Structure formats: C-alpha cells, structure tokens
JSON list of C-alpha atoms in Angstrom, two decimals:
[
{"chain": "A", "resi": 1301, "resn": "MET", "atom": "CA", "xyz": [105.24, 81.50, 118.42]},
{"chain": "A", "resi": 1302, "resn": "LYS", "atom": "CA", "xyz": [108.91, 80.81, 117.71]},
{"chain": "A", "resi": 1303, "resn": "LYS", "atom": "CA", "xyz": [110.70, 83.92, 116.54]},
{"chain": "A", "resi": 1304, "resn": "SER", "atom": "CA", "xyz": [113.90, 83.97, 114.51]},
{"chain": "A", "resi": 1305, "resn": "ILE", "atom": "CA", "xyz": [115.93, 86.71, 112.86]},
{"chain": "A", "resi": 1306, "resn": "VAL", "atom": "CA", "xyz": [116.82, 86.51, 109.16]},
{"chain": "A", "resi": 1307, "resn": "THR", "atom": "CA", "xyz": [119.33, 88.95, 107.71]},
{"chain": "A", "resi": 1308, "resn": "VAL", "atom": "CA", "xyz": [120.17, 89.45, 104.03]},
{"chain": "A", "resi": 1309, "resn": "VAL", "atom": "CA", "xyz": [123.14, 91.55, 102.92]},
{"chain": "A", "resi": 1310, "resn": "GLY", "atom": "CA", "xyz": [124.76, 92.05, 99.51]},
{"chain": "A", "resi": 1311, "resn": "LYS", "atom": "CA", "xyz": [124.91, 93.99, 96.29]},
{"chain": "A", "resi": 1312, "resn": "ASP", "atom": "CA", "xyz": [121.43, 95.05, 95.27]},
{"chain": "A", "resi": 1313, "resn": "THR", "atom": "CA", "xyz": [119.83, 93.14, 92.40]},
{"chain": "A", "resi": 1314, "resn": "VAL", "atom": "CA", "xyz": [116.29, 92.61, 91.16]},
{"chain": "A", "resi": 1315, "resn": "GLY", "atom": "CA", "xyz": [114.29, 89.91, 92.95]},
{"chain": "A", "resi": 1316, "resn": "ILE", "atom": "CA", "xyz": [116.10, 89.51, 96.29]},
{"chain": "A", "resi": 1317, "resn": "ILE", "atom": "CA", "xyz": [113.03, 90.18, 98.42]},
{"chain": "A", "resi": 1318, "resn": "GLY", "atom": "CA", "xyz": [110.80, 88.09, 96.16]},
{"chain": "A", "resi": 1319, "resn": "LYS", "atom": "CA", "xyz": [113.08, 85.05, 96.23]},
{"chain": "A", "resi": 1320, "resn": "VAL", "atom": "CA", "xyz": [113.65, 85.13, 99.98]},
{"chain": "A", "resi": 1321, "resn": "CYS", "atom": "CA", "xyz": [109.97, 85.71, 100.77]},
{"chain": "A", "resi": 1322, "resn": "THR", "atom": "CA", "xyz": [108.90, 82.96, 98.39]},
{"chain": "A", "resi": 1323, "resn": "TYR", "atom": "CA", "xyz": [111.24, 80.50, 100.11]},
{"chain": "A", "resi": 1324, "resn": "LEU", "atom": "CA", "xyz": [109.87, 81.50, 103.52]},
{"chain": "A", "resi": 1325, "resn": "ALA", "atom": "CA", "xyz": [106.24, 81.15, 102.38]},
{"chain": "A", "resi": 1326, "resn": "GLU", "atom": "CA", "xyz": [106.89, 77.76, 100.82]},
{"chain": "A", "resi": 1327, "resn": "ASN", "atom": "CA", "xyz": [108.23, 76.60, 104.18]},
{"chain": "A", "resi": 1328, "resn": "ASN", "atom": "CA", "xyz": [105.34, 77.97, 106.30]},
{"chain": "A", "resi": 1329, "resn": "ILE", "atom": "CA", "xyz": [107.49, 80.70, 107.83]},
{"chain": "A", "resi": 1330, "resn": "ASN", "atom": "CA", "xyz": [105.52, 83.84, 108.53]},
{"chain": "A", "resi": 1331, "resn": "ILE", "atom": "CA", "xyz": [107.17, 87.26, 108.31]},
{"chain": "A", "resi": 1332, "resn": "LEU", "atom": "CA", "xyz": [106.23, 89.30, 111.40]},
{"chain": "A", "resi": 1333, "resn": "ASP", "atom": "CA", "xyz": [108.33, 92.38, 110.72]},
{"chain": "A", "resi": 1334, "resn": "ILE", "atom": "CA", "xyz": [110.65, 93.46, 107.91]},
{"chain": "A", "resi": 1335, "resn": "SER", "atom": "CA", "xyz": [113.05, 96.31, 107.35]},
{"chain": "A", "resi": 1336, "resn": "GLN", "atom": "CA", "xyz": [115.17, 96.86, 104.28]},
{"chain": "A", "resi": 1337, "resn": "THR", "atom": "CA", "xyz": [117.46, 99.58, 103.02]},
{"chain": "A", "resi": 1338, "resn": "ILE", "atom": "CA", "xyz": [119.69, 100.14, 100.04]},
{"chain": "A", "resi": 1339, "resn": "VAL", "atom": "CA", "xyz": [122.81, 102.26, 100.63]},
{"chain": "A", "resi": 1340, "resn": "GLN", "atom": "CA", "xyz": [124.98, 103.11, 97.66]},
{"chain": "A", "resi": 1341, "resn": "GLY", "atom": "CA", "xyz": [123.93, 99.97, 95.83]},
{"chain": "A", "resi": 1342, "resn": "TYR", "atom": "CA", "xyz": [124.19, 97.61, 98.80]},
{"chain": "A", "resi": 1343, "resn": "PHE", "atom": "CA", "xyz": [121.07, 95.83, 100.03]},
{"chain": "A", "resi": 1344, "resn": "ASN", "atom": "CA", "xyz": [120.41, 95.14, 103.70]},
{"chain": "A", "resi": 1345, "resn": "MET", "atom": "CA", "xyz": [117.27, 93.43, 105.01]},
{"chain": "A", "resi": 1346, "resn": "MET", "atom": "CA", "xyz": [116.33, 92.21, 108.48]},
{"chain": "A", "resi": 1347, "resn": "MET", "atom": "CA", "xyz": [113.21, 90.15, 109.15]},
{"chain": "A", "resi": 1348, "resn": "ILE", "atom": "CA", "xyz": [111.64, 88.82, 112.29]},
{"chain": "A", "resi": 1349, "resn": "VAL", "atom": "CA", "xyz": [109.88, 85.60, 111.39]},
{"chain": "A", "resi": 1350, "resn": "ASP", "atom": "CA", "xyz": [107.68, 83.03, 113.10]},
{"chain": "A", "resi": 1351, "resn": "THR", "atom": "CA", "xyz": [109.06, 79.52, 112.52]},
{"chain": "A", "resi": 1352, "resn": "ALA", "atom": "CA", "xyz": [106.40, 77.68, 114.56]},
{"chain": "A", "resi": 1353, "resn": "GLY", "atom": "CA", "xyz": [104.66, 76.39, 111.40]},
{"chain": "A", "resi": 1354, "resn": "MET", "atom": "CA", "xyz": [107.70, 75.08, 109.56]},
{"chain": "A", "resi": 1355, "resn": "GLU", "atom": "CA", "xyz": [108.07, 71.33, 109.11]},
{"chain": "A", "resi": 1356, "resn": "LYS", "atom": "CA", "xyz": [111.81, 71.19, 108.40]},
{"chain": "A", "resi": 1357, "resn": "ASP", "atom": "CA", "xyz": [114.56, 71.30, 111.00]},
{"chain": "A", "resi": 1358, "resn": "PHE", "atom": "CA", "xyz": [115.77, 74.85, 111.83]},
{"chain": "A", "resi": 1359, "resn": "LYS", "atom": "CA", "xyz": [119.35, 74.05, 110.79]},
{"chain": "A", "resi": 1360, "resn": "LEU", "atom": "CA", "xyz": [118.16, 72.74, 107.41]},
{"chain": "A", "resi": 1361, "resn": "ILE", "atom": "CA", "xyz": [116.19, 75.95, 106.85]},
{"chain": "A", "resi": 1362, "resn": "CYS", "atom": "CA", "xyz": [119.29, 78.01, 107.69]},
{"chain": "A", "resi": 1363, "resn": "ASP", "atom": "CA", "xyz": [121.44, 75.89, 105.35]},
{"chain": "A", "resi": 1364, "resn": "GLU", "atom": "CA", "xyz": [118.91, 76.19, 102.51]},
{"chain": "A", "resi": 1365, "resn": "LEU", "atom": "CA", "xyz": [118.72, 79.96, 103.01]},
{"chain": "A", "resi": 1366, "resn": "LYS", "atom": "CA", "xyz": [122.50, 80.14, 102.83]},
{"chain": "A", "resi": 1367, "resn": "VAL", "atom": "CA", "xyz": [122.43, 78.25, 99.52]},
{"chain": "A", "resi": 1368, "resn": "LEU", "atom": "CA", "xyz": [119.68, 80.51, 98.22]},
{"chain": "A", "resi": 1369, "resn": "GLY", "atom": "CA", "xyz": [121.81, 83.50, 99.17]},
{"chain": "A", "resi": 1370, "resn": "ASP", "atom": "CA", "xyz": [124.82, 82.07, 97.35]},
{"chain": "A", "resi": 1371, "resn": "ASP", "atom": "CA", "xyz": [122.63, 81.54, 94.27]},
{"chain": "A", "resi": 1372, "resn": "ILE", "atom": "CA", "xyz": [121.40, 85.14, 94.21]},
{"chain": "A", "resi": 1373, "resn": "GLY", "atom": "CA", "xyz": [124.66, 86.77, 95.30]},
{"chain": "A", "resi": 1374, "resn": "VAL", "atom": "CA", "xyz": [123.85, 87.80, 98.86]},
{"chain": "A", "resi": 1375, "resn": "ARG", "atom": "CA", "xyz": [124.65, 86.54, 102.36]},
{"chain": "A", "resi": 1376, "resn": "ILE", "atom": "CA", "xyz": [121.65, 85.17, 104.29]},
{"chain": "A", "resi": 1377, "resn": "GLN", "atom": "CA", "xyz": [121.90, 84.30, 107.96]},
{"chain": "A", "resi": 1378, "resn": "CYS", "atom": "CA", "xyz": [119.27, 83.14, 110.40]},
{"chain": "A", "resi": 1379, "resn": "GLN", "atom": "CA", "xyz": [119.34, 82.92, 114.18]},
{"chain": "A", "resi": 1380, "resn": "LYS", "atom": "CA", "xyz": [116.82, 81.96, 116.80]},
{"chain": "A", "resi": 1381, "resn": "GLU", "atom": "CA", "xyz": [115.57, 85.03, 118.66]},
{"chain": "A", "resi": 1382, "resn": "GLU", "atom": "CA", "xyz": [117.00, 83.96, 122.02]},
{"chain": "A", "resi": 1383, "resn": "ILE", "atom": "CA", "xyz": [120.52, 83.60, 120.57]},
{"chain": "A", "resi": 1384, "resn": "PHE", "atom": "CA", "xyz": [120.23, 86.96, 118.77]},
{"chain": "A", "resi": 1385, "resn": "GLU", "atom": "CA", "xyz": [119.07, 88.65, 122.00]},
{"chain": "A", "resi": 1386, "resn": "LYS", "atom": "CA", "xyz": [121.97, 87.26, 124.02]},
{"chain": "A", "resi": 1387, "resn": "MET", "atom": "CA", "xyz": [124.54, 88.23, 121.41]},
{"chain": "A", "resi": 1388, "resn": "HIS", "atom": "CA", "xyz": [123.28, 91.84, 121.18]},
{"chain": "A", "resi": 1389, "resn": "ARG", "atom": "CA", "xyz": [122.84, 92.75, 124.83]},
{"chain": "A", "resi": 1390, "resn": "LEU", "atom": "CA", "xyz": [124.72, 95.77, 126.12]}
]
C-alpha cells in the first residue's frame, strides 16, 4: 500500500466531491479515509488514498488534480504520506 494525502479547499459548489472522486476512481486510486467540512460557505476535504494501483506517475496525478481543481474553482494538493508526516511533526 502506498498512501498519499489529497486536500481540497475552496468556495463550496455542487459536485466537488463527485468530480474529485471520479478522477481518483478512473486512475485506480482507492480512498481509504475521507473527511470534509463546510464552514461559512468554504469547502475543506482531506483524503488518505492508496496510490499503489495507479498506472500514471505520481507527479502527473498531482498535476492533473491541480488542473481539475482550477477547472472547478478549488485548490487541490497531493503529497506522499512520508512527506506529509515529516512536514507535520511536532
């Protein structure tokens, strides 16, 4: 299993979760855990995903997710779990 963290932040609109999850499914990326909130009209979602089954390069996936985010008006970032863990240690 290769875990990565995907975050989505922006103004809430219809279809954000559907579009992001569809992209992940089409690229054989399994969602292991998901949390999302909406605070005063702003959408925030964090997903832990398994990228072991994807066929594309990780950087390409991240670039395509960024473009998808631009298209739907949100900011999408992805990081490998080990990088995320090192950046968020106390």
